[in-house]
PDB file of C-alpha atoms in Angstrom:
ATOM      1  CA  MET A   1     -35.297 -10.392  65.952  1.00  0.00           C
ATOM      2  CA  ALA A   2     -31.881 -10.029  67.502  1.00  0.00           C
ATOM      3  CA  ARG A   3     -29.098  -8.585  65.413  1.00  0.00           C
ATOM      4  CA  ILE A   4     -26.304 -10.928  64.478  1.00  0.00           C
ATOM      5  CA  VAL A   5     -22.725 -10.296  63.460  1.00  0.00           C
ATOM      6  CA  VAL A   6     -21.754 -12.113  60.299  1.00  0.00           C
ATOM      7  CA  ASP A   7     -18.407 -12.597  58.618  1.00  0.00           C
ATOM      8  CA  VAL A   8     -18.524 -10.729  55.294  1.00  0.00           C
ATOM      9  CA  ARG A   9     -15.728 -11.543  52.890  1.00  0.00           C
ATOM     10  CA  PRO A  10     -15.152 -11.818  49.124  1.00  0.00           C
ATOM     11  CA  ALA A  11     -16.203 -15.164  47.716  1.00  0.00           C
ATOM     12  CA  THR A  12     -13.584 -17.633  46.653  1.00  0.00           C
ATOM     13  CA  PRO A  13     -14.253 -20.028  43.778  1.00  0.00           C
ATOM     14  CA  GLU A  14     -14.739 -22.783  46.367  1.00  0.00           C
ATOM     15  CA  ASP A  15     -17.335 -20.699  48.248  1.00  0.00           C
ATOM     16  CA  CYS A  16     -19.494 -20.423  45.138  1.00  0.00           C
ATOM     17  CA  GLU A  17     -20.421 -24.108  45.332  1.00  0.00           C
ATOM     18  CA  ARG A  18     -22.120 -23.436  48.675  1.00  0.00           C
ATOM     19  CA  LEU A  19     -24.222 -20.449  47.530  1.00  0.00           C
ATOM     20  CA  GLY A  20     -27.015 -22.462  45.885  1.00  0.00           C
ATOM     21  CA  PRO A  21     -29.412 -22.035  48.853  1.00  0.00           C
ATOM     22  CA  VAL A  22     -28.965 -18.241  48.753  1.00  0.00           C
ATOM     23  CA  TRP A  23     -29.798 -18.201  45.037  1.00  0.00           C
ATOM     24  CA  GLU A  24     -32.803 -20.492  45.575  1.00  0.00           C
ATOM     25  CA  ASP A  25     -34.103 -18.182  48.316  1.00  0.00           C
ATOM     26  CA  LEU A  26     -33.649 -15.154  46.054  1.00  0.00           C
ATOM     27  CA  ARG A  27     -35.559 -16.794  43.209  1.00  0.00           C
ATOM     28  CA  ALA A  28     -38.347 -17.927  45.551  1.00  0.00           C
ATOM     29  CA  ARG A  29     -38.744 -14.358  46.836  1.00  0.00           C
ATOM     30  CA  TYR A  30     -38.971 -12.615  43.457  1.00  0.00           C
ATOM     31  CA  ASP A  31     -40.031 -15.362  41.073  1.00  0.00           C
ATOM     32  CA  PRO A  32     -42.377 -18.199  42.091  1.00  0.00           C
ATOM     33  CA  ALA A  33     -40.993 -20.473  39.359  1.00  0.00           C
ATOM     34  CA  PRO A  34     -38.303 -22.978  40.333  1.00  0.00           C
ATOM     35  CA  ALA A  35     -34.811 -21.550  39.979  1.00  0.00           C
ATOM     36  CA  PRO A  36     -33.474 -22.678  36.630  1.00  0.00           C
ATOM     37  CA  GLY A  37     -29.807 -22.415  35.890  1.00  0.00           C
ATOM     38  CA  ALA A  38     -28.445 -22.480  39.443  1.00  0.00           C
ATOM     39  CA  VAL A  39     -25.430 -24.444  38.184  1.00  0.00           C
ATOM     40  CA  ALA A  40     -24.809 -21.859  35.457  1.00  0.00           C
ATOM     41  CA  LEU A  41     -25.108 -19.099  38.047  1.00  0.00           C
ATOM     42  CA  VAL A  42     -22.538 -20.793  40.280  1.00  0.00           C
ATOM     43  CA  ASP A  43     -20.184 -21.026  37.276  1.00  0.00           C
ATOM     44  CA  ARG A  44     -20.623 -17.294  36.589  1.00  0.00           C
ATOM     45  CA  MET A  45     -20.102 -16.445  40.256  1.00  0.00           C
ATOM     46  CA  ARG A  46     -16.951 -18.558  40.282  1.00  0.00           C
ATOM     47  CA  ALA A  47     -15.611 -16.770  37.180  1.00  0.00           C
ATOM     48  CA  ARG A  48     -16.365 -13.382  38.719  1.00  0.00           C
ATOM     49  CA  ALA A  49     -14.791 -14.403  42.025  1.00  0.00           C
ATOM     50  CA  GLU A  50     -11.595 -15.100  40.081  1.00  0.00           C
ATOM     51  CA  ASP A  51     -11.589 -11.595  38.514  1.00  0.00           C
ATOM     52  CA  GLY A  52      -8.011 -10.553  39.227  1.00  0.00           C
ATOM     53  CA  ALA A  53      -8.534  -6.915  38.192  1.00  0.00           C
ATOM     54  CA  GLY A  54     -10.752  -6.243  41.189  1.00  0.00           C
ATOM     55  CA  ARG A  55     -13.541  -4.751  39.068  1.00  0.00           C
ATOM     56  CA  PHE A  56     -16.056  -7.158  40.560  1.00  0.00           C
ATOM     57  CA  ARG A  57     -16.476  -8.505  44.059  1.00  0.00           C
ATOM     58  CA  LEU A  58     -18.959 -11.082  45.160  1.00  0.00           C
ATOM     59  CA  LEU A  59     -19.302 -10.545  48.897  1.00  0.00           C
ATOM     60  CA  VAL A  60     -20.741 -13.325  51.033  1.00  0.00           C
ATOM     61  CA  ALA A  61     -22.123 -12.990  54.568  1.00  0.00           C
ATOM     62  CA  TRP A  62     -21.450 -16.108  56.627  1.00  0.00           C
ATOM     63  CA  ASP A  63     -23.187 -17.110  59.843  1.00  0.00           C
ATOM     64  CA  GLY A  64     -20.678 -19.713  60.933  1.00  0.00           C
ATOM     65  CA  ALA A  65     -20.344 -22.065  57.967  1.00  0.00           C
ATOM     66  CA  THR A  66     -23.706 -21.068  56.456  1.00  0.00           C
ATOM     67  CA  PRO A  67     -23.959 -18.428  53.695  1.00  0.00           C
ATOM     68  CA  VAL A  68     -26.826 -16.084  54.655  1.00  0.00           C
ATOM     69  CA  GLY A  69     -26.447 -13.273  52.141  1.00  0.00           C
ATOM     70  CA  ILE A  70     -24.615 -12.055  49.056  1.00  0.00           C
ATOM     71  CA  ALA A  71     -23.774  -8.722  47.476  1.00  0.00           C
ATOM     72  CA  ALA A  72     -22.405  -8.316  43.958  1.00  0.00           C
ATOM     73  CA  VAL A  73     -20.360  -5.109  43.649  1.00  0.00           C
ATOM     74  CA  ALA A  74     -18.924  -3.871  40.348  1.00  0.00           C
ATOM     75  CA  VAL A  75     -16.548  -0.925  40.018  1.00  0.00           C
ATOM     76  CA  SER A  76     -16.077   0.664  36.615  1.00  0.00           C
ATOM     77  CA  ASP A  77     -13.488   3.247  35.604  1.00  0.00           C
ATOM     78  CA  ASP A  78     -15.066   4.059  32.253  1.00  0.00           C
ATOM     79  CA  SER A  79     -18.078   6.254  32.920  1.00  0.00           C
ATOM     80  CA  LEU A  80     -19.226   8.562  30.169  1.00  0.00           C
ATOM     81  CA  TRP A  81     -20.564  11.070  32.699  1.00  0.00           C
ATOM     82  CA  SER A  82     -17.810  11.147  35.280  1.00  0.00           C
ATOM     83  CA  ALA A  83     -14.037  10.994  35.468  1.00  0.00           C
ATOM     84  CA  SER A  84     -14.350   9.159  38.798  1.00  0.00           C
ATOM     85  CA  PRO A  85     -14.875   5.409  39.088  1.00  0.00           C
ATOM     86  CA  SER A  86     -18.424   4.297  39.793  1.00  0.00           C
ATOM     87  CA  ALA A  87     -19.496   1.470  42.097  1.00  0.00           C
ATOM     88  CA  VAL A  88     -22.768  -0.413  41.734  1.00  0.00           C
ATOM     89  CA  VAL A  89     -24.331  -3.105  43.899  1.00  0.00           C
ATOM     90  CA  SER A  90     -26.166  -5.092  41.247  1.00  0.00           C
ATOM     91  CA  LEU A  91     -27.479  -7.649  43.711  1.00  0.00           C
ATOM     92  CA  LEU A  92     -27.847  -7.760  47.472  1.00  0.00           C
ATOM     93  CA  HIS A  93     -29.878 -10.532  49.024  1.00  0.00           C
ATOM     94  CA  VAL A  94     -30.250 -11.893  52.542  1.00  0.00           C
ATOM     95  CA  VAL A  95     -31.801 -15.317  53.065  1.00  0.00           C
ATOM     96  CA  THR A  96     -35.348 -14.974  54.410  1.00  0.00           C
ATOM     97  CA  ALA A  97     -34.601 -16.637  57.763  1.00  0.00           C
ATOM     98  CA  HIS A  98     -31.851 -14.057  58.448  1.00  0.00           C
ATOM     99  CA  ARG A  99     -33.660 -10.888  57.339  1.00  0.00           C
ATOM    100  CA  ARG A 100     -34.140  -7.955  59.734  1.00  0.00           C
ATOM    101  CA  ARG A 101     -31.055  -8.947  61.692  1.00  0.00           C
ATOM    102  CA  GLY A 102     -28.545  -6.428  60.294  1.00  0.00           C
ATOM    103  CA  VAL A 103     -27.041  -8.675  57.618  1.00  0.00           C
ATOM    104  CA  ALA A 104     -27.882  -6.343  54.711  1.00  0.00           C
ATOM    105  CA  ARG A 105     -26.259  -3.394  56.509  1.00  0.00           C
ATOM    106  CA  GLN A 106     -23.109  -5.439  57.059  1.00  0.00           C
ATOM    107  CA  LEU A 107     -23.031  -6.422  53.377  1.00  0.00           C
ATOM    108  CA  LEU A 108     -23.517  -2.771  52.378  1.00  0.00           C
ATOM    109  CA  ALA A 109     -20.715  -1.695  54.723  1.00  0.00           C
ATOM    110  CA  ALA A 110     -18.424  -4.150  52.922  1.00  0.00           C
ATOM    111  CA  ALA A 111     -19.629  -2.789  49.547  1.00  0.00           C
ATOM    112  CA  VAL A 112     -18.789   0.744  50.740  1.00  0.00           C
ATOM    113  CA  GLY A 113     -15.314  -0.574  51.576  1.00  0.00           C
ATOM    114  CA  VAL A 114     -14.929  -1.866  48.004  1.00  0.00           C
ATOM    115  CA  ALA A 115     -16.041   1.513  46.604  1.00  0.00           C
ATOM    116  CA  GLU A 116     -13.600   3.390  48.838  1.00  0.00           C
ATOM    117  CA  GLU A 117     -10.761   1.013  47.996  1.00  0.00           C
ATOM    118  CA  ARG A 118     -11.287   1.668  44.266  1.00  0.00           C
ATOM    119  CA  GLY A 119     -11.757   5.443  44.655  1.00  0.00           C
ATOM    120  CA  ALA A 120     -15.451   5.537  43.757  1.00  0.00           C
ATOM    121  CA  PRO A 121     -17.124   8.559  45.387  1.00  0.00           C
ATOM    122  CA  THR A 122     -20.648   7.115  45.172  1.00  0.00           C
ATOM    123  CA  LEU A 123     -22.323   3.750  45.493  1.00  0.00           C
ATOM    124  CA  ALA A 124     -25.437   2.931  43.474  1.00  0.00           C
ATOM    125  CA  VAL A 125     -27.792  -0.019  43.863  1.00  0.00           C
ATOM    126  CA  GLU A 126     -29.959  -1.852  41.353  1.00  0.00           C
ATOM    127  CA  LEU A 127     -33.327  -2.911  42.788  1.00  0.00           C
ATOM    128  CA  PRO A 128     -36.250  -5.020  41.619  1.00  0.00           C
ATOM    129  CA  PRO A 129     -39.099  -2.575  40.935  1.00  0.00           C
ATOM    130  CA  GLN A 130     -41.695  -4.680  42.790  1.00  0.00           C
ATOM    131  CA  ALA A 131     -39.726  -4.851  46.078  1.00  0.00           C
ATOM    132  CA  ARG A 132     -41.224  -1.906  47.994  1.00  0.00           C
ATOM    133  CA  ASP A 133     -39.688  -2.933  51.315  1.00  0.00           C
ATOM    134  CA  VAL A 134     -36.243  -3.024  49.694  1.00  0.00           C
ATOM    135  CA  HIS A 135     -36.781   0.450  48.193  1.00  0.00           C
ATOM    136  CA  ARG A 136     -37.765   1.795  51.621  1.00  0.00           C
ATOM    137  CA  PHE A 137     -34.664   0.208  53.208  1.00  0.00           C
ATOM    138  CA  TYR A 138     -32.339   1.978  50.779  1.00  0.00           C
ATOM    139  CA  ALA A 139     -34.245   5.265  50.995  1.00  0.00           C
ATOM    140  CA  ARG A 140     -33.798   5.272  54.788  1.00  0.00           C
ATOM    141  CA  LEU A 141     -30.047   4.907  54.231  1.00  0.00           C
ATOM    142  CA  GLY A 142     -29.985   7.964  51.941  1.00  0.00           C
ATOM    143  CA  PHE A 143     -30.134   6.364  48.496  1.00  0.00           C
ATOM    144  CA  ALA A 144     -32.130   8.501  46.061  1.00  0.00           C
ATOM    145  CA  PRO A 145     -33.520   7.559  42.624  1.00  0.00           C
ATOM    146  CA  VAL A 146     -31.219   8.740  39.847  1.00  0.00           C
ATOM    147  CA  VAL A 147     -32.292   6.880  36.706  1.00  0.00           C
ATOM    148  CA  THR A 148     -34.862   4.327  35.675  1.00  0.00           C
ATOM    149  CA  ARG A 149     -33.317   1.385  33.892  1.00  0.00           C
ATOM    150  CA  ARG A 150     -35.622  -0.708  31.741  1.00  0.00           C
ATOM    151  CA  SER A 151     -34.774  -3.940  30.022  1.00  0.00           C
ATOM    152  CA  ALA A 152     -36.161  -5.878  27.062  1.00  0.00           C
ATOM    153  CA  ALA A 153     -35.244  -9.160  25.416  1.00  0.00           C
ATOM    154  CA  VAL A 154     -33.276  -8.413  22.256  1.00  0.00           C
ATOM    155  CA  GLY A 155     -35.251 -10.901  20.145  1.00  0.00           C
ATOM    156  CA  ALA A 156     -38.616  -9.492  21.211  1.00  0.00           C
ATOM    157  CA  LEU A 157     -37.373  -5.965  20.682  1.00  0.00           C
ATOM    158  CA  ARG A 158     -36.111  -6.809  17.194  1.00  0.00           C
ATOM    159  CA  ARG A 159     -39.516  -8.300  16.282  1.00  0.00           C
ATOM    160  CA  ARG A 160     -41.214  -5.136  17.462  1.00  0.00           C
ATOM    161  CA  LEU A 161     -38.818  -2.749  15.748  1.00  0.00           C
ATOM    162  CA  VAL A 162     -38.182  -4.465  12.421  1.00  0.00           C
ATOM    163  CA  PRO A 163     -41.833  -4.737  11.317  1.00  0.00           C
ATOM    164  CA  ASP A 164     -42.142  -0.967  11.801  1.00  0.00           C
ATOM    165  CA  ALA A 165     -39.025  -0.380   9.746  1.00  0.00           C
ATOM    166  CA  ALA A 166     -40.205  -2.877   7.125  1.00  0.00           C
ATOM    167  CA  ALA A 167     -43.638  -1.219   7.056  1.00  0.00           C
ATOM    168  CA  GLY A 168     -41.938   2.142   6.575  1.00  0.00           C
ATOM    169  CA  ARG A 169     -39.935   0.772   3.643  1.00  0.00           C
ATOM    170  CA  LEU A 170     -43.101  -0.765   2.210  1.00  0.00           C
ATOM    171  CA  LEU A 171     -44.938   2.567   2.442  1.00  0.00           C
ATOM    172  CA  ASP A 172     -41.954   4.290   0.801  1.00  0.00           C
ATOM    173  CA  LEU A 173     -41.972   1.741  -2.047  1.00  0.00           C
ATOM    174  CA  ARG A 174     -45.733   2.213  -2.505  1.00  0.00           C
ATOM    175  CA  ALA A 175     -45.292   5.978  -2.634  1.00  0.00           C
ATOM    176  CA  ARG A 176     -42.571   5.623  -5.269  1.00  0.00           C
ATOM    177  CA  ALA A 177     -44.757   3.245  -7.292  1.00  0.00           C
ATOM    178  CA  SER A 178     -47.624   5.745  -7.076  1.00  0.00           C
ATOM    179  CA  VAL A 179     -45.391   8.533  -8.380  1.00  0.00           C
ATOM    180  CA  ARG A 180     -44.187   6.273 -11.230  1.00  0.00           C
ATOM    181  CA  ARG A 181     -47.795   5.409 -12.134  1.00  0.00           C
ATOM    182  CA  ARG A 182     -48.759   9.081 -12.262  1.00  0.00           C
ATOM    183  CA  LEU A 183     -45.711   9.951 -14.371  1.00  0.00           C
ATOM    184  CA  LEU A 184     -46.467   7.037 -16.696  1.00  0.00           C
ATOM    185  CA  GLN A 185     -50.134   8.115 -16.978  1.00  0.00           C
ATOM    186  CA  ALA A 186     -49.087  11.696 -17.702  1.00  0.00           C
ATOM    187  CA  ALA A 187     -46.633  10.513 -20.350  1.00  0.00           C
ATOM    188  CA  THR A 188     -49.299   8.258 -21.867  1.00  0.00           C
ATOM    189  CA  LEU A 189     -51.797  11.118 -22.002  1.00  0.00           C
ATOM    190  CA  ARG A 190     -49.215  13.321 -23.705  1.00  0.00           C
ATOM    191  CA  SER A 191     -48.411  10.659 -26.281  1.00  0.00           C
ATOM    192  CA  ASP A 192     -52.110   9.990 -26.966  1.00  0.00           C
ATOM    193  CA  ALA A 193     -52.938  13.659 -27.414  1.00  0.00           C
ATOM    194  CA  PRO A 194     -53.644  14.708 -31.061  1.00  0.00           C
ATOM    195  CA  ARG A 195     -50.851  16.593 -32.735  1.00  0.00           C
ATOM    196  CA  ALA A 196     -51.613  19.901 -34.322  1.00  0.00           C
TER     197      ALA A 196
END
């Protein structure tokens, strides 16, 4: 396919209303279920687009009046491991009909601009683990794996952790009861023993 030049710029709150098709395409690519919560996502994107501190930028690639890709870039000054700010692209997606036309590279170039503007010496990306083609794309650009980030639902995690803790407390209580029984038996045997 022929490369195209798109207009990449930070999203305005008004732009967010028009990003529904990009979100729908993203959900269709990685999750076959219908995209729930698109309205809630637009509200979150609008709130982030209004972030006056510049910590977050939602970049949108436009082909004319049509949004064809998005990149969410966050810059944080409070890293435990580094005194330098860190920049992370938490989402980069190009609509299927516009893939392999240079749109992702243009979005990444804009993300690099955000990182440079905020003084971040590196740019990291978060990727879906099942997207092999996406991993290869970033590897060709020089991105290397640094950490593996896993996620779990808090409620499910609590259910898995608490029974173990409760079982541990139960075993501890049983052990204490066993010790009490033995002490009581020993005391009973001493009191039942004939006196000389």
